[in-house]
Coordinates of C-alpha atoms in Angstrom, one line a residue:
M126 CA -43.3 -17.8 108.2
D127 CA -42.4 -21.2 109.5
Y128 CA -39.4 -22.7 107.6
S129 CA -40.2 -26.3 108.2
N130 CA -43.8 -26.1 106.9
V131 CA -42.9 -24.1 103.8
Y132 CA -40.0 -26.4 103.1
R133 CA -42.1 -29.5 103.2
Q134 CA -44.9 -27.9 101.1
S135 CA -42.2 -26.9 98.4
L136 CA -41.1 -30.6 98.2
A137 CA -44.6 -32.3 98.6
D138 CA -46.1 -30.2 95.7
P139 CA -43.4 -28.2 93.8
Q140 CA -45.7 -27.3 90.9
A141 CA -48.1 -25.6 93.3
Y142 CA -45.4 -23.9 95.3
W143 CA -43.6 -22.4 92.3
A144 CA -46.9 -21.5 90.4
Q145 CA -47.8 -19.4 93.4
Q146 CA -44.3 -17.6 93.2
A147 CA -44.7 -17.1 89.4
E148 CA -47.9 -15.0 90.2
L149 CA -45.4 -12.3 91.4
I150 CA -43.9 -11.9 87.9
A151 CA -45.4 -9.6 85.3
W152 CA -45.9 -12.1 82.5
F153 CA -47.1 -10.9 79.1
K154 CA -48.8 -14.4 78.9
K155 CA -49.0 -16.4 82.1
P156 CA -47.8 -20.0 81.7
E157 CA -50.1 -22.9 81.5
T158 CA -47.4 -25.6 81.6
I159 CA -45.6 -25.2 85.1
L160 CA -43.2 -28.0 84.9
Q161 CA -42.0 -29.8 81.8
Q162 CA -39.8 -32.9 81.7
R163 CA -36.8 -32.5 79.3
P164 CA -35.5 -35.4 77.1
Q165 CA -32.2 -35.8 78.9
G166 CA -33.8 -36.1 82.3
S167 CA -33.8 -32.5 83.6
H168 CA -36.8 -30.1 83.9
C169 CA -37.9 -26.9 82.6
W170 CA -40.3 -24.4 84.4
F171 CA -42.9 -22.1 82.8
A172 CA -42.0 -23.2 79.4
D173 CA -45.0 -21.7 77.5
G174 CA -45.3 -18.4 79.4
E175 CA -44.4 -15.2 77.7
L176 CA -42.2 -12.4 79.2
N177 CA -39.3 -10.3 78.7
S178 CA -36.4 -10.0 81.3
C179 CA -35.5 -6.5 80.4
Y180 CA -39.1 -5.4 80.8
L181 CA -39.2 -6.9 84.3
A182 CA -35.9 -5.1 85.2
L183 CA -36.6 -1.7 83.8
D184 CA -40.1 -0.9 82.1
W185 CA -42.2 -2.5 84.7
Q186 CA -40.2 -0.8 87.5
I187 CA -40.8 2.6 86.0
E188 CA -44.6 1.7 85.7
Q189 CA -44.5 1.1 89.5
G190 CA -43.2 4.6 90.0
R191 CA -39.6 4.0 90.3
G192 CA -38.4 5.9 87.3
D193 CA -36.4 8.5 89.4
Q194 CA -35.0 6.0 91.8
V195 CA -31.3 5.1 91.3
A196 CA -31.0 1.7 89.5
L197 CA -27.2 1.5 89.4
Y198 CA -24.5 3.4 91.4
Y199 CA -21.4 3.1 89.3
D200 CA -18.3 3.4 91.5
S201 CA -14.9 3.1 89.9
P202 CA -12.0 4.0 92.1
V203 CA -9.5 2.7 89.5
S204 CA -10.7 5.4 87.0
G205 CA -12.0 8.0 89.4
V206 CA -15.5 7.9 88.0
K207 CA -18.8 7.8 89.9
Q208 CA -22.4 7.9 88.4
A209 CA -25.9 7.5 89.8
I210 CA -28.1 6.2 87.0
S211 CA -31.9 6.2 87.6
Y212 CA -34.3 3.6 86.2
R213 CA -35.5 5.9 83.6
E214 CA -32.1 7.0 82.5
L215 CA -31.0 3.3 82.3
L216 CA -34.0 2.4 80.2
I217 CA -33.3 5.2 77.7
K218 CA -29.7 3.9 77.4
V219 CA -30.8 0.3 77.0
A220 CA -33.6 0.9 74.5
R221 CA -31.3 3.0 72.3
F222 CA -28.5 0.4 72.4
A223 CA -30.9 -2.3 71.7
G224 CA -32.0 -0.3 68.6
A225 CA -28.4 -0.1 67.5
L226 CA -28.0 -3.9 67.9
R227 CA -31.2 -4.5 65.9
K228 CA -29.9 -2.1 63.2
L229 CA -26.7 -4.3 63.0
G230 CA -28.8 -7.5 62.4
V231 CA -29.3 -8.9 66.0
D232 CA -32.6 -10.6 66.3
K233 CA -34.4 -12.9 68.7
G234 CA -32.4 -16.0 69.4
D235 CA -29.1 -14.6 68.0
R236 CA -26.0 -14.7 70.3
V237 CA -23.9 -11.7 71.3
V238 CA -20.6 -12.1 73.2
I239 CA -19.9 -9.3 75.7
Y240 CA -16.2 -9.0 76.7
M241 CA -16.1 -6.0 78.9
P242 CA -14.9 -4.5 82.3
M243 CA -17.1 -3.4 85.0
V244 CA -18.6 -0.3 83.3
P245 CA -22.3 0.6 83.2
E246 CA -22.3 -0.1 79.4
A247 CA -21.7 -3.8 80.2
A248 CA -25.1 -3.8 82.1
V249 CA -26.6 -1.9 79.3
A250 CA -25.4 -4.4 76.8
M251 CA -26.8 -7.4 78.8
L252 CA -30.2 -5.7 79.1
A253 CA -30.4 -4.6 75.5
C254 CA -29.9 -8.3 74.5
A255 CA -32.5 -9.4 76.7
R256 CA -34.8 -6.7 75.3
L257 CA -34.5 -8.0 71.9
G258 CA -34.8 -11.7 72.9
A259 CA -31.1 -12.2 72.0
V260 CA -28.9 -14.4 73.9
H261 CA -25.9 -12.8 75.6
S262 CA -22.7 -14.6 76.6
V263 CA -20.6 -12.6 79.0
V264 CA -16.9 -13.6 79.0
F265 CA -14.9 -12.3 81.9
G266 CA -12.8 -9.3 80.5
G267 CA -9.2 -10.2 80.2
F268 CA -9.6 -13.8 79.4
A269 CA -6.9 -15.1 77.1
A270 CA -7.6 -14.9 73.3
N271 CA -7.7 -18.7 72.7
E272 CA -10.2 -19.0 75.6
L273 CA -12.4 -16.3 74.1
A274 CA -12.0 -18.0 70.7
V275 CA -13.4 -21.3 72.0
R276 CA -16.4 -19.4 73.3
I277 CA -16.9 -17.6 70.0
D278 CA -16.9 -20.9 68.2
D279 CA -19.3 -22.5 70.6
A280 CA -21.8 -19.6 70.8
K281 CA -21.4 -18.4 67.2
P282 CA -22.3 -14.7 68.0
T283 CA -23.6 -12.1 65.6
L284 CA -21.7 -9.5 67.3
I285 CA -18.9 -9.0 69.9
L286 CA -19.1 -6.1 72.3
T287 CA -16.0 -4.9 74.0
A288 CA -14.2 -1.9 75.5
S289 CA -10.7 -0.6 74.6
C290 CA -9.4 -1.7 78.1
G291 CA -10.0 -2.8 81.6
I292 CA -8.2 -1.7 84.7
E293 CA -6.7 -4.0 87.3
M294 CA -5.4 -2.0 90.3
D295 CA -3.0 0.4 88.6
K296 CA -2.6 -1.7 85.5
T297 CA -4.4 -1.0 82.2
I298 CA -5.1 -4.0 80.2
A299 CA -5.9 -3.6 76.5
Y300 CA -8.9 -5.7 75.4
K301 CA -9.2 -4.9 71.8
P302 CA -5.9 -6.8 70.8
L303 CA -7.2 -9.8 72.7
V304 CA -10.5 -9.7 70.9
D305 CA -8.7 -9.3 67.5
K306 CA -6.5 -12.2 68.2
A307 CA -9.5 -14.4 69.3
I308 CA -11.5 -13.6 66.1
G309 CA -8.3 -14.6 64.2
L310 CA -8.2 -17.9 66.0
A311 CA -11.9 -18.6 65.8
T312 CA -13.5 -20.4 62.9
H313 CA -16.7 -18.4 63.4
K314 CA -16.4 -14.8 62.4
P315 CA -18.8 -12.3 64.0
A316 CA -20.1 -9.6 61.6
H317 CA -18.8 -6.7 63.8
T318 CA -17.0 -5.7 67.0
L319 CA -18.5 -2.7 68.9
V320 CA -15.8 -1.0 70.9
L321 CA -16.3 1.3 73.8
Q322 CA -13.3 3.7 73.9
R323 CA -12.2 4.5 77.3
P324 CA -10.3 7.7 78.1
M325 CA -7.2 5.9 79.5
L326 CA -6.6 3.9 76.3
Q327 CA -7.8 4.4 72.7
A328 CA -7.9 1.1 70.7
S329 CA -7.1 1.0 66.9
M330 CA -10.1 0.2 64.8
T331 CA -10.4 -1.9 61.7
P332 CA -12.6 -0.2 59.1
G333 CA -15.7 -2.3 58.2
Q334 CA -15.1 -4.7 61.1
D335 CA -14.9 -2.5 64.1
L336 CA -17.6 0.1 65.1
D337 CA -17.6 2.8 67.7
W338 CA -19.9 2.2 70.6
H339 CA -21.4 5.7 70.5
E340 CA -21.4 6.2 66.7
A341 CA -23.3 3.0 66.2
Q342 CA -26.2 4.4 68.2
A343 CA -26.5 7.7 66.3
G344 CA -30.0 8.2 64.9
V345 CA -31.3 4.7 65.8
E346 CA -34.9 4.0 66.7
P347 CA -35.2 2.9 70.4
A348 CA -36.2 -0.7 70.6
G349 CA -39.2 -2.1 72.4
C350 CA -39.4 -5.4 74.4
V351 CA -39.7 -8.6 72.3
P352 CA -41.8 -11.2 74.1
V353 CA -40.0 -14.5 74.6
R354 CA -41.2 -17.9 75.9
G355 CA -40.3 -18.9 79.4
A356 CA -38.1 -21.8 78.0
D357 CA -36.2 -19.5 75.6
P358 CA -32.6 -18.9 76.6
L359 CA -31.6 -15.5 78.2
Y360 CA -27.9 -16.1 78.4
I361 CA -25.1 -18.6 78.1
L362 CA -22.3 -18.5 80.8
Y363 CA -19.3 -20.6 80.3
T364 CA -17.9 -22.5 83.2
S365 CA -15.0 -24.9 83.5
G366 CA -15.4 -28.5 82.5
T367 CA -13.4 -31.5 83.7
T368 CA -12.3 -32.1 80.1
G369 CA -10.9 -28.6 79.7
Q370 CA -13.7 -27.7 77.2
P371 CA -15.9 -25.1 78.9
K372 CA -19.5 -25.8 79.4
G373 CA -22.0 -23.3 78.2
I374 CA -24.5 -23.2 81.0
V375 CA -27.9 -22.1 79.6
R376 CA -30.2 -19.9 81.7
D377 CA -33.9 -19.7 80.7
N378 CA -36.1 -16.5 81.0
G379 CA -39.1 -17.8 82.8
G380 CA -37.6 -19.9 85.7
H381 CA -34.7 -17.4 86.1
A382 CA -37.0 -14.4 86.6
V383 CA -39.1 -16.3 89.2
A384 CA -36.1 -17.6 91.0
L385 CA -34.2 -14.4 91.3
L386 CA -37.2 -12.4 92.6
Y387 CA -37.9 -15.1 95.1
A388 CA -34.2 -15.2 96.2
L389 CA -33.9 -11.4 96.5
R390 CA -37.0 -11.1 98.7
N391 CA -36.9 -14.3 100.7
V392 CA -33.2 -15.3 100.9
Y393 CA -31.6 -11.8 101.0
G394 CA -34.5 -9.9 102.6
M395 CA -34.4 -7.1 100.1
R396 CA -37.3 -4.8 99.2
P397 CA -38.0 -2.1 96.6
G398 CA -35.8 0.9 97.3
D399 CA -33.1 -1.0 99.3
V400 CA -29.5 -0.6 98.3
W401 CA -27.7 -3.9 97.5
W402 CA -24.2 -4.6 96.6
G403 CA -23.0 -7.7 94.9
A404 CA -19.3 -7.3 95.0
S405 CA -18.3 -9.4 92.0
D406 CA -18.0 -9.0 88.3
I407 CA -20.5 -9.4 85.5
G408 CA -18.2 -12.2 84.0
W409 CA -19.4 -14.5 86.8
V410 CA -22.8 -15.9 87.8
V411 CA -23.0 -13.6 90.8
G412 CA -22.8 -10.6 88.4
H413 CA -25.6 -11.9 86.3
S414 CA -27.9 -12.9 89.1
F415 CA -27.1 -10.3 91.8
I416 CA -25.6 -7.2 90.2
V417 CA -27.8 -6.8 87.1
Y418 CA -31.0 -9.0 86.9
G419 CA -32.0 -9.8 90.5
P420 CA -31.6 -6.3 92.1
L421 CA -33.3 -4.6 89.2
M422 CA -36.2 -7.0 89.0
G423 CA -36.7 -6.5 92.7
G424 CA -36.7 -2.7 92.4
C425 CA -33.5 -2.1 94.3
S426 CA -30.6 0.2 93.8
A427 CA -27.5 -1.8 92.9
V428 CA -23.9 -0.9 93.4
F429 CA -21.8 -1.5 90.2
Y430 CA -18.2 -1.5 91.5
E431 CA -15.0 -1.4 89.4
G432 CA -12.2 -2.0 91.9
K433 CA -10.6 -4.3 94.4
P434 CA -11.1 -4.6 98.1
I435 CA -7.6 -3.4 98.8
R436 CA -5.3 -0.7 97.4
T437 CA -8.2 1.2 95.7
P438 CA -6.8 3.2 97.5
D439 CA -6.5 1.1 100.6
A440 CA -8.1 -1.7 102.5
G441 CA -11.0 0.5 103.5
A442 CA -12.4 0.6 100.0
Y443 CA -15.3 -1.7 100.8
W444 CA -16.2 0.3 103.9
R445 CA -16.2 3.5 102.0
V446 CA -18.6 2.1 99.4
I447 CA -21.1 0.8 102.0
A448 CA -21.0 4.2 103.8
E449 CA -21.3 6.4 100.7
Y450 CA -24.3 4.6 99.2
G451 CA -26.0 3.5 102.3
V452 CA -25.7 -0.3 101.4
N453 CA -28.3 -2.4 103.2
A454 CA -27.0 -5.8 102.3
M455 CA -23.8 -7.0 100.6
F456 CA -22.6 -10.2 98.9
C457 CA -19.0 -11.0 98.7
A458 CA -16.5 -13.9 98.6
P459 CA -14.6 -14.7 101.8
T460 CA -11.4 -14.3 99.9
A461 CA -11.9 -10.6 99.6
F462 CA -12.4 -10.1 103.3
R463 CA -9.3 -12.2 104.1
A464 CA -7.4 -9.8 101.8
V465 CA -8.8 -6.8 103.7
R466 CA -8.0 -8.4 107.1
K467 CA -4.4 -9.2 105.9
E468 CA -3.8 -5.6 105.1
D469 CA -5.7 -4.2 108.1
P470 CA -5.8 -6.9 110.8
E471 CA -7.6 -4.8 113.4
G472 CA -10.1 -3.4 111.0
A473 CA -9.1 0.1 111.9
L474 CA -10.0 1.6 108.6
S475 CA -13.7 0.6 109.1
R476 CA -13.9 3.1 111.9
H477 CA -13.4 6.0 109.5
Y478 CA -16.9 5.3 108.0
D479 CA -20.5 5.2 109.1
L480 CA -21.6 1.6 108.4
S481 CA -24.9 1.8 110.2
S482 CA -26.9 1.3 106.9
L483 CA -25.6 -2.3 106.6
K484 CA -28.0 -4.8 108.0
R485 CA -26.5 -8.1 106.8
L486 CA -23.6 -9.6 105.0
F487 CA -23.7 -12.7 102.7
V488 CA -20.6 -14.6 101.7
A489 CA -20.2 -17.5 99.3
G490 CA -18.0 -18.9 96.6
E491 CA -15.5 -20.5 99.0
K492 CA -15.6 -21.8 102.4
L493 CA -16.1 -19.3 105.2
D494 CA -13.6 -20.2 108.0
S495 CA -14.6 -19.4 111.6
S496 CA -11.7 -16.9 112.0
T497 CA -13.0 -14.8 109.1
H498 CA -16.5 -15.0 110.3
D499 CA -15.8 -14.0 113.8
W500 CA -13.6 -11.0 112.5
L501 CA -16.4 -9.8 110.3
A502 CA -19.1 -10.2 112.9
G503 CA -17.1 -8.5 115.6
L504 CA -16.1 -5.6 113.3
L505 CA -19.6 -5.1 111.6
R506 CA -22.0 -6.2 114.4
V507 CA -24.4 -7.6 111.8
P508 CA -25.3 -11.1 110.8
V509 CA -22.7 -12.8 108.6
M510 CA -24.4 -15.4 106.6
D511 CA -22.6 -18.1 104.8
H512 CA -24.6 -19.7 102.0
W513 CA -23.9 -22.0 99.0
W514 CA -24.7 -22.2 95.3
Q515 CA -23.1 -22.7 91.9
T516 CA -23.0 -21.3 88.5
E517 CA -25.2 -24.1 87.3
T518 CA -28.0 -23.3 89.9
G519 CA -27.9 -19.5 89.3
W520 CA -29.1 -18.7 92.8
P521 CA -28.6 -20.1 96.4
M522 CA -29.2 -23.8 97.4
T523 CA -28.7 -23.3 101.1
S524 CA -29.1 -20.1 103.2
A525 CA -31.0 -18.6 106.0
M526 CA -34.2 -17.1 104.7
M527 CA -33.5 -13.5 105.8
G528 CA -36.7 -12.2 104.3
W529 CA -38.8 -14.2 106.8
D530 CA -39.7 -13.3 110.3
N531 CA -37.7 -16.1 111.9
P532 CA -34.7 -17.0 109.8
S533 CA -32.5 -19.9 110.8
E534 CA -29.6 -19.1 113.0
S535 CA -26.2 -19.4 111.6
R536 CA -24.2 -22.5 112.6
L537 CA -20.4 -22.2 112.1
G538 CA -19.2 -24.5 109.4
S539 CA -22.6 -24.7 107.8
T540 CA -24.0 -22.9 104.9
N541 CA -27.3 -23.1 106.6
K542 CA -30.5 -25.1 105.7
P543 CA -31.8 -26.0 102.2
I544 CA -33.9 -23.3 100.5
P545 CA -37.4 -24.4 99.6
G546 CA -37.4 -26.3 96.4
Y547 CA -34.0 -27.9 96.9
D548 CA -34.4 -31.5 98.3
I549 CA -30.8 -32.0 99.3
R550 CA -29.7 -35.6 100.1
V551 CA -26.2 -37.1 100.9
L552 CA -25.4 -40.2 99.0
D553 CA -22.7 -42.7 99.2
G554 CA -20.8 -43.9 96.1
D555 CA -23.4 -46.5 95.2
G556 CA -26.3 -43.9 95.5
N557 CA -27.5 -45.0 98.9
E558 CA -28.8 -42.1 101.1
L559 CA -26.6 -41.6 104.2
P560 CA -27.9 -40.8 107.7
A561 CA -27.4 -37.5 109.3
G562 CA -23.8 -36.7 110.2
E563 CA -22.2 -39.0 107.7
S564 CA -20.2 -37.4 104.8
G565 CA -20.8 -38.2 101.2
N566 CA -21.9 -36.7 97.9
I567 CA -24.2 -33.8 98.1
C568 CA -27.0 -34.3 95.6
V569 CA -30.4 -32.7 94.9
K570 CA -33.4 -34.9 94.2
L571 CA -35.1 -34.0 90.9
P572 CA -36.9 -31.9 89.9
M573 CA -34.7 -28.9 90.7
P574 CA -36.5 -25.7 91.4
P575 CA -36.9 -22.9 88.7
G576 CA -33.9 -20.9 87.6
V577 CA -31.5 -23.9 87.6
T578 CA -29.8 -24.7 84.2
W579 CA -31.4 -27.6 82.4
S580 CA -29.0 -27.8 79.5
I581 CA -25.5 -27.1 78.1
W582 CA -25.4 -25.0 74.9
N583 CA -25.3 -27.3 71.9
Q584 CA -24.6 -30.3 74.1
P585 CA -27.7 -31.4 76.1
Q586 CA -26.2 -34.9 76.4
R587 CA -23.2 -33.5 78.1
F588 CA -25.4 -31.9 80.7
A589 CA -26.9 -35.3 81.5
E590 CA -23.5 -37.0 81.7
A591 CA -22.0 -34.2 83.9
Y592 CA -24.8 -33.8 86.4
L593 CA -27.4 -36.5 86.1
S594 CA -25.8 -39.8 85.2
L595 CA -23.8 -40.7 88.3
F596 CA -26.8 -40.8 90.6
P597 CA -29.9 -41.3 88.5
G598 CA -32.9 -39.2 89.7
Y599 CA -30.6 -36.7 91.4
Y600 CA -28.5 -33.6 90.3
H601 CA -24.8 -34.3 91.4
T602 CA -23.4 -31.0 92.8
G603 CA -19.8 -32.3 92.8
D604 CA -19.4 -31.2 96.4
G605 CA -19.0 -33.4 99.4
G606 CA -20.3 -32.9 102.9
Y607 CA -23.1 -33.9 105.3
V608 CA -26.3 -32.8 106.9
D609 CA -26.6 -32.7 110.6
D610 CA -29.6 -33.8 112.7
D611 CA -31.2 -30.4 112.5
G612 CA -31.1 -30.2 108.7
Y613 CA -28.0 -27.8 108.5
V614 CA -25.8 -28.5 105.4
F615 CA -22.1 -28.6 105.8
I616 CA -20.0 -28.5 102.5
T617 CA -16.5 -30.0 103.2
G618 CA -15.2 -29.3 99.7
R619 CA -15.3 -30.6 96.2
T620 CA -15.3 -34.4 96.2
D621 CA -11.8 -34.4 94.8
D622 CA -10.6 -32.3 97.7
V623 CA -10.8 -35.5 100.0
I624 CA -7.5 -37.2 100.6
N625 CA -6.9 -40.9 101.7
V626 CA -4.4 -41.2 104.6
S627 CA -3.9 -44.8 105.5
G628 CA -7.4 -45.7 104.3
H629 CA -9.0 -42.7 106.2
R630 CA -10.9 -40.3 103.8
L631 CA -10.3 -36.9 105.2
S632 CA -11.5 -33.5 104.1
T633 CA -8.8 -30.8 103.4
G634 CA -11.5 -28.3 104.0
E635 CA -11.8 -29.3 107.7
M636 CA -8.0 -29.0 108.1
E637 CA -8.1 -25.6 106.5
E638 CA -10.7 -24.4 108.9
V639 CA -8.3 -25.4 111.8
V640 CA -5.2 -23.8 110.2
S641 CA -7.0 -20.6 109.2
G642 CA -8.0 -20.1 112.8
H643 CA -4.4 -19.4 113.9
P644 CA -4.0 -15.7 114.7
A645 CA -0.9 -15.3 112.4
V646 CA -2.6 -16.9 109.3
A647 CA -4.3 -14.7 106.7
E648 CA -5.3 -17.6 104.4
C649 CA -4.3 -21.1 103.6
A650 CA -4.8 -24.1 101.3
V651 CA -4.3 -27.8 102.5
I652 CA -3.5 -30.3 99.7
G653 CA -2.7 -34.0 99.6
V654 CA 0.8 -35.1 98.5
Q655 CA 1.8 -38.7 97.7
D656 CA 3.4 -40.8 100.4
A657 CA 4.8 -44.3 99.9
L658 CA 3.7 -45.5 103.3
K659 CA 0.4 -43.8 103.9
G660 CA -0.8 -43.1 100.3
Q661 CA -1.4 -39.4 100.8
L662 CA -0.4 -36.9 103.5
P663 CA -1.7 -33.3 103.9
V664 CA 0.5 -30.2 103.5
G665 CA -0.5 -26.7 104.4
L666 CA 0.4 -23.7 102.3
V667 CA 0.1 -20.7 104.5
V668 CA 0.0 -16.8 103.8
L669 CA 0.8 -14.7 106.9
K670 CA -0.9 -11.6 107.9
S671 CA 0.9 -8.4 107.3
G672 CA 3.4 -7.6 110.1
E673 CA 3.6 -11.1 111.4
D674 CA 7.2 -12.3 111.9
I675 CA 6.6 -15.7 113.5
V676 CA 9.4 -18.2 112.9
A677 CA 8.3 -20.7 110.3
A678 CA 9.3 -23.7 112.4
A679 CA 7.3 -22.4 115.3
L680 CA 4.3 -21.8 113.2
E681 CA 4.6 -25.2 111.8
A682 CA 4.7 -26.8 115.2
E683 CA 1.7 -24.7 116.5
L684 CA -0.3 -25.6 113.4
V685 CA 0.5 -29.3 113.5
E686 CA -0.6 -29.4 117.3
R687 CA -3.9 -27.6 116.4
V688 CA -4.8 -30.0 113.6
R689 CA -3.8 -32.9 115.8
D690 CA -6.1 -31.5 118.6
Q691 CA -9.0 -30.6 116.4
V692 CA -9.0 -33.1 113.6
G693 CA -7.1 -36.0 115.1
A694 CA -3.6 -37.6 114.9
L695 CA -5.0 -39.8 112.0
A696 CA -4.8 -36.7 109.8
C697 CA -1.0 -37.0 109.9
F698 CA -0.7 -33.2 109.3
R699 CA 3.0 -32.5 109.7
R700 CA 4.2 -30.1 107.0
V701 CA 3.5 -26.4 106.6
L702 CA 5.0 -24.1 104.0
V703 CA 4.9 -20.3 104.3
V704 CA 4.2 -18.7 100.9
Q705 CA 3.8 -15.1 99.9
R706 CA 0.4 -15.7 98.1
L707 CA -1.8 -18.4 96.7
P708 CA -2.9 -18.9 93.0
K709 CA -6.5 -17.8 92.6
T710 CA -9.1 -17.3 89.9
R711 CA -10.2 -13.7 89.0
S712 CA -13.2 -14.3 91.2
G713 CA -11.1 -15.1 94.3
K714 CA -11.2 -19.0 94.5
I715 CA -8.0 -20.8 95.4
L716 CA -6.8 -23.0 92.6
R717 CA -6.3 -26.1 94.7
A718 CA -6.3 -28.6 91.7
I719 CA -3.1 -26.9 90.3
L720 CA -1.5 -26.9 93.7
R721 CA -2.1 -30.6 93.9
K722 CA -0.5 -31.2 90.4
I723 CA 2.5 -29.0 91.3
A724 CA 3.0 -30.9 94.5
V725 CA 3.2 -34.3 92.8
G726 CA 5.2 -33.1 89.8
E727 CA 2.3 -33.6 87.3
S728 CA 2.2 -31.4 84.2
Y729 CA -0.6 -28.8 84.1
K730 CA -2.2 -26.4 82.0
T731 CA -2.4 -22.8 83.3
P732 CA -6.1 -22.2 84.0
S733 CA -7.7 -19.5 81.9
T734 CA -9.3 -18.1 85.0
I735 CA -6.1 -17.5 86.9
D736 CA -5.6 -14.0 88.3
D737 CA -1.8 -14.0 88.1
E738 CA 0.1 -16.9 86.6
S739 CA 3.4 -15.7 88.0
I740 CA 2.5 -17.2 91.3
L741 CA 2.7 -20.8 90.0
P742 CA 6.5 -20.8 89.6
E743 CA 6.8 -19.2 93.0
I744 CA 4.8 -22.1 94.6
S745 CA 6.8 -24.6 92.6
S746 CA 10.0 -23.2 93.8
V747 CA 8.9 -23.3 97.5
M748 CA 7.7 -26.9 97.1
K749 CA 11.0 -27.9 95.6
Q750 CA 13.0 -26.4 98.3
A751 CA 10.9 -28.2 100.8
G752 CA 11.7 -31.5 98.9
L753 CA 8.1 -32.1 97.8
V754 CA 8.6 -32.1 94.1

């Protein structure tokens, strides 16, 4: 399949292109309206079609003869539990749980908050909501109570589904007290809380309010699939907003189903019966799209993993999973592999496992530096594909089309070419399109393809203001970068990750690429600090690989020289601080905005998504000792 021709066709006549893709979905009633303009300027696809996302993920797969095929491989090194759940077994669990939800008053259009760890029951809960036409909102397990309360008040759920605890490495985190506190803080009071009691911790239950997960299902009638319209919401997923108030990203049923099947087959190259591993959590968009819905709608077997890349029990955890389940393709954040490399720089643990099943590896979520790319490619001997997307899009915007005969080759530093349907342009601050090679705002010309959000829950105007108002006629991604002469997209970072040094606008992402290439560096972050003479100056925060004992002054001198050689003297990169660790979200993204605020002495609010807040005073102390604060 020729990329250039297909890409041009998708932009020249998007309705015809996506109508053809929609033919691959088992609709109850095929859509007559392919593309619909929304009042706030966005677009909705397949609005009047009728379908059910749970039916596509389970019932239809069984009808195609996949009942005995494994749907989910549950692997939990932190609890010592493994399960292989077939499509037929999963359908039985989902239909029964949907019946329990219905008995408790959940109906089509009602919201259900899911606050759970990575256990199969979490996937069952999501699919059961979809089966009823209810709208689920998964909140990452372990979020602080006040953050959960904000989401409860915004979504106004009929029920909350939770577990007694989650497990982080060797630490057990009690969920039920957090849920109880959140309900106490929230104005909206859900009717009940369903609690999955885990063996390692039994939660106390409040009679009348709290219900046992299993007891609630006793004697219920399994529920069938409720038809919903293509425009009806499937889920709400909250993402951070610039105002601090989270944005409830709404995903519809119709466009979502078409987009995920398209991505699974064409972008990731997966076919029915293949084994897929999305190494993430259901609390994030990757977990929604490519742990639960996408793989199941595509007839694959998906790995559902509860653990970390290291110390579960060692840095060979990921290699074990690939070998044990015969994983054909994997999706992960670069951060995870940098952690593996830090613990096992030579990749020696990978040689303990047969990794021959793995055909390709995809990374996203954060910039893939060339050092990590080369390490992975050399270790695994498979294509390592960087690609780019957002919570708002729900599926990739740029990638090689690995399901095609001649996918685009990788190009270091690039997340590859735009996927058909995404008309990616680079605009300057006034909205003028920039020529190839010039950096600016990465935007997508409307209409966006199916599967992309077209509203924020209860705040449609906020969607327009956040994404459509700055550059009319375009979706503003908030990322900066450029497109080269061959159409490859280069993301240099969020537009607020650009610093101004003596009037030169420089990407900290480019400097991070150079710093991370040093053989002693495991990971890094480059931030801008205030300077009376030059406006801003870059400072590198560096974490060393295990076993490295290079003198800090020598490392700084070598890194300064590398940046001078590869970026230029105008970068004025002169300071390097060695730190033990960097603050990250639970999904592995480095919290650069917080680092910038610490560096300039601004007050900050600890992000609700932070993995370990004790890192922040460590960083502050290092910066104070260096005289930056």
